[in-house]
Structure formats: C-alpha cells, structure tokens
C-alpha cells in the first residue's frame, strides 16, 4: 500500500469515526441544551438563553444535514450530491446553518454584555425574537445565491460561476464565516466577562448575579467552541488557496488535515 493510499484510508477513517462521534455528541448535547433552556424557569425568562436555544437548534440541523452528508461522501465514498436538486438543497442548508449559528452566538454575547450594562433595556425577549427572525430570514435570502450558482453538471456539486466562486473564496469564507463573527464573539464575550466581574464587586442581587455568571460562562464556552472549530478550518482554507501542487500525495495530506 502506497503512502497516498494510506493517507486516503486514514482520511476515511477519521471522517467515519471522528465525524460520527462529533455528530452524535453534538446532537445529544444540543437537545440537552434546548431542554435546559426551555424548561428551567431561571433560564427560560432570559434573552441570552433564548439566543443559545436558537444556536442549539441551528447546530442540530447543521450536524444532521452537513455532517451526515460529509461522512457519507468522505467516509463511505457515497456522495448523494451528484444530482442537481440534492446539490442545491444541501449547499443552501449548509450555508444557512454555517452563517446562522455563529451569528446567533454573536447575538448571545452582545446580549450578555448589554444585560450587565447601562443598556440593559435592549436585552428583552421581544427584541431577541425579532433579531432571531430577521437574522434567519436575512441569511435565508443570502443563501439563495448559492442555490442559484451551485449545481452538479458532472456529478460533482460545484460552483458553476467563476465570479461568484471568487467572491466565495475571498469574502464569504474568510470574512463572513471567519473574521467578522470571531472578532465580534471575542470582543463582546470579553466585555461581558469584565461586566460580570464588575457586578461581583458591587455585590448586587445574588440571584441575578448567579444567573448572569452562569449565562456568561455558557456563552464563553460556546465562543471557545466556535473559535476552536472555525479557526483551523479558516487557516486550512487559506492555506489550500495558496497550494498549486498537482502532487496526488500532497493533495491526500491536505485532505487528511
């Protein structure tokens, strides 16, 4: 067995076992989060928990659709995106989920910052519901571009428009999916953490303080998870753009990474 064959085999095994583990744990964890945020009165009445519930729903949809298709394609060499309509629906849902989820996390970090600041009046459920709907609707309209330009002319789901492909390569992935949400999350999570420390020193209402600290911790966990899972992908994506090699062994190494 050549080095290339070993790398391809390793890539398939990683996609099968690691991918399945992530998908199962992610779905179970998402359901668990939804149950906690919607049943416990302490969290049910907070806007941050409402945003995190929306994040969990988007993540579950993403895992069930995007991850399952990737596992079938990369792990079992069974790509269901060979037909045009499946390719279009898949890319539409994938783009929508990959944009909605980090945006909702950004909203959660911003809300947590607002809830512990002088702008607390902007942290309310009605405003949060409107934000969830508007953001979800906006990204659904944005994703239509991918629905239009992606197709499977040769049995491979690809971008069929060179200009749109350039936009996706140089703006969609590095900016909308990378720099913009990550910088927003990190900035407002640090501000929320600072506000939480300030509230402790002021010794305000113990119940509210305990709840805000728990929500801040949960939000920070979400931010850390998004950064850990997104940053390597963006780095690898930028790295792959600068690789022009036709060496099949090097390509296999890149796929494994």
PDB file of C-alpha atoms in Angstrom:
ATOM      1  CA  UNK A   1       0.000   0.000   0.000  1.00  0.00           C
ATOM      2  CA  UNK A   2       1.453   3.356  -1.092  1.00  0.00           C
ATOM      3  CA  UNK A   3       1.686   6.460   1.091  1.00  0.00           C
ATOM      4  CA  UNK A   4      -1.158   8.024  -0.883  1.00  0.00           C
ATOM      5  CA  UNK A   5      -3.412   5.006  -0.240  1.00  0.00           C
ATOM      6  CA  UNK A   6      -2.582   5.097   3.474  1.00  0.00           C
ATOM      7  CA  UNK A   7      -3.456   8.814   3.657  1.00  0.00           C
ATOM      8  CA  UNK A   8      -6.742   8.274   1.809  1.00  0.00           C
ATOM      9  CA  UNK A   9      -7.619   5.369   4.113  1.00  0.00           C
ATOM     10  CA  UNK A  10      -6.742   7.444   7.194  1.00  0.00           C
ATOM     11  CA  UNK A  11      -8.893  10.326   5.929  1.00  0.00           C
ATOM     12  CA  UNK A  12     -11.866   7.996   5.507  1.00  0.00           C
ATOM     13  CA  UNK A  13     -11.456   6.517   8.976  1.00  0.00           C
ATOM     14  CA  UNK A  14     -11.211   9.975  10.555  1.00  0.00           C
ATOM     15  CA  UNK A  15     -14.367  11.091   8.752  1.00  0.00           C
ATOM     16  CA  UNK A  16     -16.256   7.962   9.803  1.00  0.00           C
ATOM     17  CA  UNK A  17     -15.342   7.587  13.466  1.00  0.00           C
ATOM     18  CA  UNK A  18     -14.474  11.161  14.437  1.00  0.00           C
ATOM     19  CA  UNK A  19     -17.286  12.579  12.309  1.00  0.00           C
ATOM     20  CA  UNK A  20     -19.883  10.188  13.731  1.00  0.00           C
ATOM     21  CA  UNK A  21     -18.723  10.895  17.278  1.00  0.00           C
ATOM     22  CA  UNK A  22     -18.969  14.653  16.776  1.00  0.00           C
ATOM     23  CA  UNK A  23     -22.390  14.346  15.147  1.00  0.00           C
ATOM     24  CA  UNK A  24     -23.867  12.114  17.869  1.00  0.00           C
ATOM     25  CA  UNK A  25     -22.394  14.101  20.758  1.00  0.00           C
ATOM     26  CA  UNK A  26     -23.387  17.382  19.114  1.00  0.00           C
ATOM     27  CA  UNK A  27     -27.000  16.351  18.543  1.00  0.00           C
ATOM     28  CA  UNK A  28     -27.376  14.909  22.051  1.00  0.00           C
ATOM     29  CA  UNK A  29     -25.719  17.968  23.591  1.00  0.00           C
ATOM     30  CA  UNK A  30     -27.901  20.304  21.546  1.00  0.00           C
ATOM     31  CA  UNK A  31     -31.085  18.538  22.635  1.00  0.00           C
ATOM     32  CA  UNK A  32     -29.884  18.639  26.239  1.00  0.00           C
ATOM     33  CA  UNK A  33     -29.256  22.397  25.955  1.00  0.00           C
ATOM     34  CA  UNK A  34     -32.702  23.008  24.478  1.00  0.00           C
ATOM     35  CA  UNK A  35     -34.353  21.076  27.309  1.00  0.00           C
ATOM     36  CA  UNK A  36     -32.437  23.049  29.947  1.00  0.00           C
ATOM     37  CA  UNK A  37     -33.031  26.465  28.382  1.00  0.00           C
ATOM     38  CA  UNK A  38     -36.745  25.888  27.762  1.00  0.00           C
ATOM     39  CA  UNK A  39     -37.768  24.084  30.963  1.00  0.00           C
ATOM     40  CA  UNK A  40     -35.815  25.758  33.762  1.00  0.00           C
ATOM     41  CA  UNK A  41     -37.508  28.983  34.795  1.00  0.00           C
ATOM     42  CA  UNK A  42     -34.158  30.551  35.673  1.00  0.00           C
ATOM     43  CA  UNK A  43     -33.081  30.437  32.025  1.00  0.00           C
ATOM     44  CA  UNK A  44     -36.440  30.418  30.254  1.00  0.00           C
ATOM     45  CA  UNK A  45     -37.022  34.090  31.040  1.00  0.00           C
ATOM     46  CA  UNK A  46     -33.593  35.317  29.865  1.00  0.00           C
ATOM     47  CA  UNK A  47     -32.790  36.551  26.379  1.00  0.00           C
ATOM     48  CA  UNK A  48     -29.282  35.067  26.332  1.00  0.00           C
ATOM     49  CA  UNK A  49     -30.728  31.592  26.924  1.00  0.00           C
ATOM     50  CA  UNK A  50     -33.191  32.252  24.099  1.00  0.00           C
ATOM     51  CA  UNK A  51     -30.309  33.005  21.729  1.00  0.00           C
ATOM     52  CA  UNK A  52     -28.412  29.911  22.887  1.00  0.00           C
ATOM     53  CA  UNK A  53     -31.536  27.809  22.275  1.00  0.00           C
ATOM     54  CA  UNK A  54     -31.626  29.114  18.704  1.00  0.00           C
ATOM     55  CA  UNK A  55     -27.913  28.269  18.390  1.00  0.00           C
ATOM     56  CA  UNK A  56     -28.591  24.698  19.538  1.00  0.00           C
ATOM     57  CA  UNK A  57     -31.415  24.271  17.002  1.00  0.00           C
ATOM     58  CA  UNK A  58     -29.223  25.571  14.158  1.00  0.00           C
ATOM     59  CA  UNK A  59     -26.338  23.326  15.235  1.00  0.00           C
ATOM     60  CA  UNK A  60     -28.552  20.233  15.318  1.00  0.00           C
ATOM     61  CA  UNK A  61     -29.817  20.965  11.797  1.00  0.00           C
ATOM     62  CA  UNK A  62     -26.251  21.546  10.637  1.00  0.00           C
ATOM     63  CA  UNK A  63     -24.990  18.301  12.156  1.00  0.00           C
ATOM     64  CA  UNK A  64     -27.840  16.193  10.780  1.00  0.00           C
ATOM     65  CA  UNK A  65     -27.560  17.598   7.257  1.00  0.00           C
ATOM     66  CA  UNK A  66     -23.991  18.774   6.677  1.00  0.00           C
ATOM     67  CA  UNK A  67     -22.079  16.289   8.830  1.00  0.00           C
ATOM     68  CA  UNK A  68     -24.088  13.254   7.737  1.00  0.00           C
ATOM     69  CA  UNK A  69     -23.578  14.062   4.049  1.00  0.00           C
ATOM     70  CA  UNK A  70     -19.853  14.660   4.625  1.00  0.00           C
ATOM     71  CA  UNK A  71     -19.495  11.344   6.462  1.00  0.00           C
ATOM     72  CA  UNK A  72     -21.246   9.501   3.631  1.00  0.00           C
ATOM     73  CA  UNK A  73     -19.151  11.285   0.996  1.00  0.00           C
ATOM     74  CA  UNK A  74     -15.686  11.296   2.582  1.00  0.00           C
ATOM     75  CA  UNK A  75     -16.011   8.186   4.729  1.00  0.00           C
ATOM     76  CA  UNK A  76     -18.045   5.785   2.622  1.00  0.00           C
ATOM     77  CA  UNK A  77     -17.495   7.301  -0.868  1.00  0.00           C
ATOM     78  CA  UNK A  78     -21.255   7.717  -1.250  1.00  0.00           C
ATOM     79  CA  UNK A  79     -21.929  11.260  -2.408  1.00  0.00           C
ATOM     80  CA  UNK A  80     -25.676  11.933  -2.563  1.00  0.00           C
ATOM     81  CA  UNK A  81     -24.983  15.405  -4.012  1.00  0.00           C
ATOM     82  CA  UNK A  82     -24.491  14.020  -7.522  1.00  0.00           C
ATOM     83  CA  UNK A  83     -27.943  15.154  -8.634  1.00  0.00           C
ATOM     84  CA  UNK A  84     -28.728  18.818  -9.192  1.00  0.00           C
ATOM     85  CA  UNK A  85     -31.612  19.251  -6.733  1.00  0.00           C
ATOM     86  CA  UNK A  86     -29.814  17.450  -3.882  1.00  0.00           C
ATOM     87  CA  UNK A  87     -26.690  19.542  -4.501  1.00  0.00           C
ATOM     88  CA  UNK A  88     -28.684  22.779  -4.397  1.00  0.00           C
ATOM     89  CA  UNK A  89     -30.677  21.904  -1.275  1.00  0.00           C
ATOM     90  CA  UNK A  90     -27.549  20.700   0.505  1.00  0.00           C
ATOM     91  CA  UNK A  91     -25.475  23.792  -0.238  1.00  0.00           C
ATOM     92  CA  UNK A  92     -28.392  26.079   0.643  1.00  0.00           C
ATOM     93  CA  UNK A  93     -28.940  24.462   4.045  1.00  0.00           C
ATOM     94  CA  UNK A  94     -25.197  24.174   4.702  1.00  0.00           C
ATOM     95  CA  UNK A  95     -24.545  27.856   4.016  1.00  0.00           C
ATOM     96  CA  UNK A  96     -27.614  28.940   6.010  1.00  0.00           C
ATOM     97  CA  UNK A  97     -26.649  26.882   9.064  1.00  0.00           C
ATOM     98  CA  UNK A  98     -22.973  27.867   8.917  1.00  0.00           C
ATOM     99  CA  UNK A  99     -23.953  31.546   8.937  1.00  0.00           C
ATOM    100  CA  UNK A 100     -26.945  31.475  11.280  1.00  0.00           C
ATOM    101  CA  UNK A 101     -25.278  29.561  14.114  1.00  0.00           C
ATOM    102  CA  UNK A 102     -22.244  31.862  14.645  1.00  0.00           C
ATOM    103  CA  UNK A 103     -24.441  34.940  14.146  1.00  0.00           C
ATOM    104  CA  UNK A 104     -26.745  33.775  16.936  1.00  0.00           C
ATOM    105  CA  UNK A 105     -23.704  33.190  19.150  1.00  0.00           C
ATOM    106  CA  UNK A 106     -22.638  36.774  18.384  1.00  0.00           C
ATOM    107  CA  UNK A 107     -26.099  37.975  19.406  1.00  0.00           C
ATOM    108  CA  UNK A 108     -25.844  35.976  22.642  1.00  0.00           C
ATOM    109  CA  UNK A 109     -22.505  37.582  23.526  1.00  0.00           C
ATOM    110  CA  UNK A 110     -23.808  41.058  22.671  1.00  0.00           C
ATOM    111  CA  UNK A 111     -26.964  40.449  24.708  1.00  0.00           C
ATOM    112  CA  UNK A 112     -24.979  39.215  27.686  1.00  0.00           C
ATOM    113  CA  UNK A 113     -22.876  42.359  27.530  1.00  0.00           C
ATOM    114  CA  UNK A 114     -25.990  44.558  27.291  1.00  0.00           C
ATOM    115  CA  UNK A 115     -27.754  42.755  30.151  1.00  0.00           C
ATOM    116  CA  UNK A 116     -24.955  43.726  32.532  1.00  0.00           C
ATOM    117  CA  UNK A 117     -24.513  47.303  31.345  1.00  0.00           C
ATOM    118  CA  UNK A 118     -26.374  50.602  31.248  1.00  0.00           C
ATOM    119  CA  UNK A 119     -28.055  49.414  28.021  1.00  0.00           C
ATOM    120  CA  UNK A 120     -29.942  46.619  29.779  1.00  0.00           C
ATOM    121  CA  UNK A 121     -33.251  47.863  28.318  1.00  0.00           C
ATOM    122  CA  UNK A 122     -32.212  46.464  24.928  1.00  0.00           C
ATOM    123  CA  UNK A 123     -31.965  42.990  26.447  1.00  0.00           C
ATOM    124  CA  UNK A 124     -35.555  41.733  26.265  1.00  0.00           C
ATOM    125  CA  UNK A 125     -37.317  38.716  24.773  1.00  0.00           C
ATOM    126  CA  UNK A 126     -39.392  40.637  22.234  1.00  0.00           C
ATOM    127  CA  UNK A 127     -36.287  42.263  20.781  1.00  0.00           C
ATOM    128  CA  UNK A 128     -34.483  38.895  20.803  1.00  0.00           C
ATOM    129  CA  UNK A 129     -37.335  37.193  18.936  1.00  0.00           C
ATOM    130  CA  UNK A 130     -37.242  39.888  16.277  1.00  0.00           C
ATOM    131  CA  UNK A 131     -33.473  39.558  15.932  1.00  0.00           C
ATOM    132  CA  UNK A 132     -33.699  35.774  15.575  1.00  0.00           C
ATOM    133  CA  UNK A 133     -36.342  36.071  12.854  1.00  0.00           C
ATOM    134  CA  UNK A 134     -34.638  38.908  10.963  1.00  0.00           C
ATOM    135  CA  UNK A 135     -31.206  37.248  11.013  1.00  0.00           C
ATOM    136  CA  UNK A 136     -32.625  33.864   9.990  1.00  0.00           C
ATOM    137  CA  UNK A 137     -34.637  35.453   7.174  1.00  0.00           C
ATOM    138  CA  UNK A 138     -31.702  37.581   6.003  1.00  0.00           C
ATOM    139  CA  UNK A 139     -29.319  34.632   5.741  1.00  0.00           C
ATOM    140  CA  UNK A 140     -32.023  32.571   4.013  1.00  0.00           C
ATOM    141  CA  UNK A 141     -32.211  35.258   1.313  1.00  0.00           C
ATOM    142  CA  UNK A 142     -28.422  35.466   1.123  1.00  0.00           C
ATOM    143  CA  UNK A 143     -28.144  31.682   0.709  1.00  0.00           C
ATOM    144  CA  UNK A 144     -30.313  31.811  -2.424  1.00  0.00           C
ATOM    145  CA  UNK A 145     -27.191  32.918  -4.325  1.00  0.00           C
ATOM    146  CA  UNK A 146     -25.623  29.541  -3.561  1.00  0.00           C
ATOM    147  CA  UNK A 147     -28.858  27.824  -4.556  1.00  0.00           C
ATOM    148  CA  UNK A 148     -28.584  29.503  -7.954  1.00  0.00           C
ATOM    149  CA  UNK A 149     -24.881  29.129  -8.717  1.00  0.00           C
ATOM    150  CA  UNK A 150     -24.188  25.656  -7.329  1.00  0.00           C
ATOM    151  CA  UNK A 151     -25.012  22.611  -9.437  1.00  0.00           C
ATOM    152  CA  UNK A 152     -23.800  19.099 -10.249  1.00  0.00           C
ATOM    153  CA  UNK A 153     -23.197  19.175 -14.031  1.00  0.00           C
ATOM    154  CA  UNK A 154     -20.713  16.275 -13.979  1.00  0.00           C
ATOM    155  CA  UNK A 155     -21.999  14.526 -10.869  1.00  0.00           C
ATOM    156  CA  UNK A 156     -19.930  16.804  -8.592  1.00  0.00           C
ATOM    157  CA  UNK A 157     -21.550  19.575  -6.547  1.00  0.00           C
ATOM    158  CA  UNK A 158     -19.553  22.685  -7.501  1.00  0.00           C
ATOM    159  CA  UNK A 159     -19.841  26.418  -8.061  1.00  0.00           C
ATOM    160  CA  UNK A 160     -20.664  26.956 -11.741  1.00  0.00           C
ATOM    161  CA  UNK A 161     -19.974  30.712 -11.837  1.00  0.00           C
ATOM    162  CA  UNK A 162     -16.342  31.865 -11.746  1.00  0.00           C
ATOM    163  CA  UNK A 163     -17.145  35.371 -10.467  1.00  0.00           C
ATOM    164  CA  UNK A 164     -19.262  34.036  -7.634  1.00  0.00           C
ATOM    165  CA  UNK A 165     -16.568  31.477  -6.843  1.00  0.00           C
ATOM    166  CA  UNK A 166     -14.079  34.326  -6.445  1.00  0.00           C
ATOM    167  CA  UNK A 167     -16.482  36.124  -4.092  1.00  0.00           C
ATOM    168  CA  UNK A 168     -16.947  32.973  -2.009  1.00  0.00           C
ATOM    169  CA  UNK A 169     -13.196  32.398  -1.852  1.00  0.00           C
ATOM    170  CA  UNK A 170     -12.133  35.918  -0.931  1.00  0.00           C
ATOM    171  CA  UNK A 171     -15.061  37.247   1.104  1.00  0.00           C
ATOM    172  CA  UNK A 172     -17.685  34.699   2.114  1.00  0.00           C
ATOM    173  CA  UNK A 173     -15.442  32.192   3.882  1.00  0.00           C
ATOM    174  CA  UNK A 174     -12.634  34.389   5.265  1.00  0.00           C
ATOM    175  CA  UNK A 175     -14.815  37.378   6.266  1.00  0.00           C
ATOM    176  CA  UNK A 176     -18.469  36.389   6.784  1.00  0.00           C
ATOM    177  CA  UNK A 177     -17.657  32.953   8.151  1.00  0.00           C
ATOM    178  CA  UNK A 178     -14.323  33.789   9.771  1.00  0.00           C
ATOM    179  CA  UNK A 179     -13.048  37.217  10.782  1.00  0.00           C
ATOM    180  CA  UNK A 180     -16.353  39.044  11.336  1.00  0.00           C
ATOM    181  CA  UNK A 181     -18.140  36.583  13.666  1.00  0.00           C
ATOM    182  CA  UNK A 182     -14.982  35.541  15.515  1.00  0.00           C
ATOM    183  CA  UNK A 183     -13.918  39.117  16.253  1.00  0.00           C
ATOM    184  CA  UNK A 184     -17.453  40.008  17.379  1.00  0.00           C
ATOM    185  CA  UNK A 185     -17.706  36.987  19.674  1.00  0.00           C
ATOM    186  CA  UNK A 186     -14.314  37.513  21.273  1.00  0.00           C
ATOM    187  CA  UNK A 187     -14.824  41.258  21.777  1.00  0.00           C
ATOM    188  CA  UNK A 188     -18.259  41.104  23.391  1.00  0.00           C
ATOM    189  CA  UNK A 189     -17.538  37.966  25.423  1.00  0.00           C
ATOM    190  CA  UNK A 190     -14.544  39.733  26.986  1.00  0.00           C
ATOM    191  CA  UNK A 191     -16.679  42.816  27.653  1.00  0.00           C
ATOM    192  CA  UNK A 192     -19.384  40.627  29.222  1.00  0.00           C
ATOM    193  CA  UNK A 193     -16.780  38.896  31.378  1.00  0.00           C
ATOM    194  CA  UNK A 194     -15.477  42.277  32.523  1.00  0.00           C
ATOM    195  CA  UNK A 195     -19.011  43.432  33.366  1.00  0.00           C
ATOM    196  CA  UNK A 196     -19.626  40.231  35.332  1.00  0.00           C
ATOM    197  CA  UNK A 197     -16.514  40.890  37.417  1.00  0.00           C
ATOM    198  CA  UNK A 198     -17.694  44.465  37.991  1.00  0.00           C
ATOM    199  CA  UNK A 199     -21.113  43.272  39.202  1.00  0.00           C
ATOM    200  CA  UNK A 200     -19.412  40.959  41.701  1.00  0.00           C
ATOM    201  CA  UNK A 201     -17.517  43.877  43.205  1.00  0.00           C
ATOM    202  CA  UNK A 202     -20.745  45.865  43.511  1.00  0.00           C
ATOM    203  CA  UNK A 203     -22.479  42.983  45.358  1.00  0.00           C
ATOM    204  CA  UNK A 204     -25.835  43.338  43.598  1.00  0.00           C
ATOM    205  CA  UNK A 205     -28.785  40.924  43.801  1.00  0.00           C
ATOM    206  CA  UNK A 206     -27.359  37.452  44.482  1.00  0.00           C
ATOM    207  CA  UNK A 207     -29.928  35.552  42.368  1.00  0.00           C
ATOM    208  CA  UNK A 208     -29.438  37.782  39.336  1.00  0.00           C
ATOM    209  CA  UNK A 209     -25.665  37.705  39.788  1.00  0.00           C
ATOM    210  CA  UNK A 210     -25.602  33.900  39.926  1.00  0.00           C
ATOM    211  CA  UNK A 211     -27.779  33.617  36.816  1.00  0.00           C
ATOM    212  CA  UNK A 212     -25.729  36.157  34.864  1.00  0.00           C
ATOM    213  CA  UNK A 213     -22.491  34.410  35.800  1.00  0.00           C
ATOM    214  CA  UNK A 214     -23.872  31.047  34.639  1.00  0.00           C
ATOM    215  CA  UNK A 215     -25.062  32.520  31.342  1.00  0.00           C
ATOM    216  CA  UNK A 216     -21.751  34.306  30.839  1.00  0.00           C
ATOM    217  CA  UNK A 217     -19.902  31.030  31.418  1.00  0.00           C
ATOM    218  CA  UNK A 218     -22.179  29.190  28.958  1.00  0.00           C
ATOM    219  CA  UNK A 219     -21.705  31.911  26.369  1.00  0.00           C
ATOM    220  CA  UNK A 220     -17.928  31.806  26.790  1.00  0.00           C
ATOM    221  CA  UNK A 221     -17.979  28.024  26.317  1.00  0.00           C
ATOM    222  CA  UNK A 222     -19.899  28.481  23.059  1.00  0.00           C
ATOM    223  CA  UNK A 223     -17.432  31.127  21.897  1.00  0.00           C
ATOM    224  CA  UNK A 224     -14.414  28.950  22.712  1.00  0.00           C
ATOM    225  CA  UNK A 225     -16.015  26.011  20.888  1.00  0.00           C
ATOM    226  CA  UNK A 226     -16.745  28.123  17.797  1.00  0.00           C
ATOM    227  CA  UNK A 227     -13.207  29.553  17.767  1.00  0.00           C
ATOM    228  CA  UNK A 228     -11.622  26.101  18.163  1.00  0.00           C
ATOM    229  CA  UNK A 229     -13.730  24.572  15.383  1.00  0.00           C
ATOM    230  CA  UNK A 230     -13.735  27.534  12.993  1.00  0.00           C
ATOM    231  CA  UNK A 231     -10.215  28.962  13.167  1.00  0.00           C
ATOM    232  CA  UNK A 232      -8.387  25.785  11.996  1.00  0.00           C
ATOM    233  CA  UNK A 233     -10.860  25.470   9.124  1.00  0.00           C
ATOM    234  CA  UNK A 234     -10.239  29.065   8.014  1.00  0.00           C
ATOM    235  CA  UNK A 235      -6.453  28.631   8.296  1.00  0.00           C
ATOM    236  CA  UNK A 236      -6.580  25.404   6.285  1.00  0.00           C
ATOM    237  CA  UNK A 237      -8.846  27.064   3.715  1.00  0.00           C
ATOM    238  CA  UNK A 238      -6.429  29.972   3.236  1.00  0.00           C
ATOM    239  CA  UNK A 239      -3.521  27.510   3.104  1.00  0.00           C
ATOM    240  CA  UNK A 240      -5.244  25.443   0.413  1.00  0.00           C
ATOM    241  CA  UNK A 241      -5.763  28.566  -1.724  1.00  0.00           C
ATOM    242  CA  UNK A 242      -2.010  29.067  -1.915  1.00  0.00           C
ATOM    243  CA  UNK A 243      -1.295  25.459  -2.870  1.00  0.00           C
ATOM    244  CA  UNK A 244      -0.963  24.884  -6.604  1.00  0.00           C
ATOM    245  CA  UNK A 245       0.656  21.458  -6.465  1.00  0.00           C
ATOM    246  CA  UNK A 246      -0.639  18.598  -8.598  1.00  0.00           C
ATOM    247  CA  UNK A 247       1.128  16.003  -6.480  1.00  0.00           C
ATOM    248  CA  UNK A 248      -1.562  13.466  -5.524  1.00  0.00           C
ATOM    249  CA  UNK A 249       0.264  12.528  -2.324  1.00  0.00           C
ATOM    250  CA  UNK A 250       0.392  16.165  -1.184  1.00  0.00           C
ATOM    251  CA  UNK A 251      -3.298  16.563  -2.021  1.00  0.00           C
ATOM    252  CA  UNK A 252      -4.052  13.486   0.095  1.00  0.00           C
ATOM    253  CA  UNK A 253      -2.106  15.022   3.004  1.00  0.00           C
ATOM    254  CA  UNK A 254      -4.099  18.244   2.676  1.00  0.00           C
ATOM    255  CA  UNK A 255      -7.377  16.316   2.693  1.00  0.00           C
ATOM    256  CA  UNK A 256      -6.345  14.489   5.858  1.00  0.00           C
ATOM    257  CA  UNK A 257      -5.547  17.807   7.565  1.00  0.00           C
TER     258      UNK A 257
END
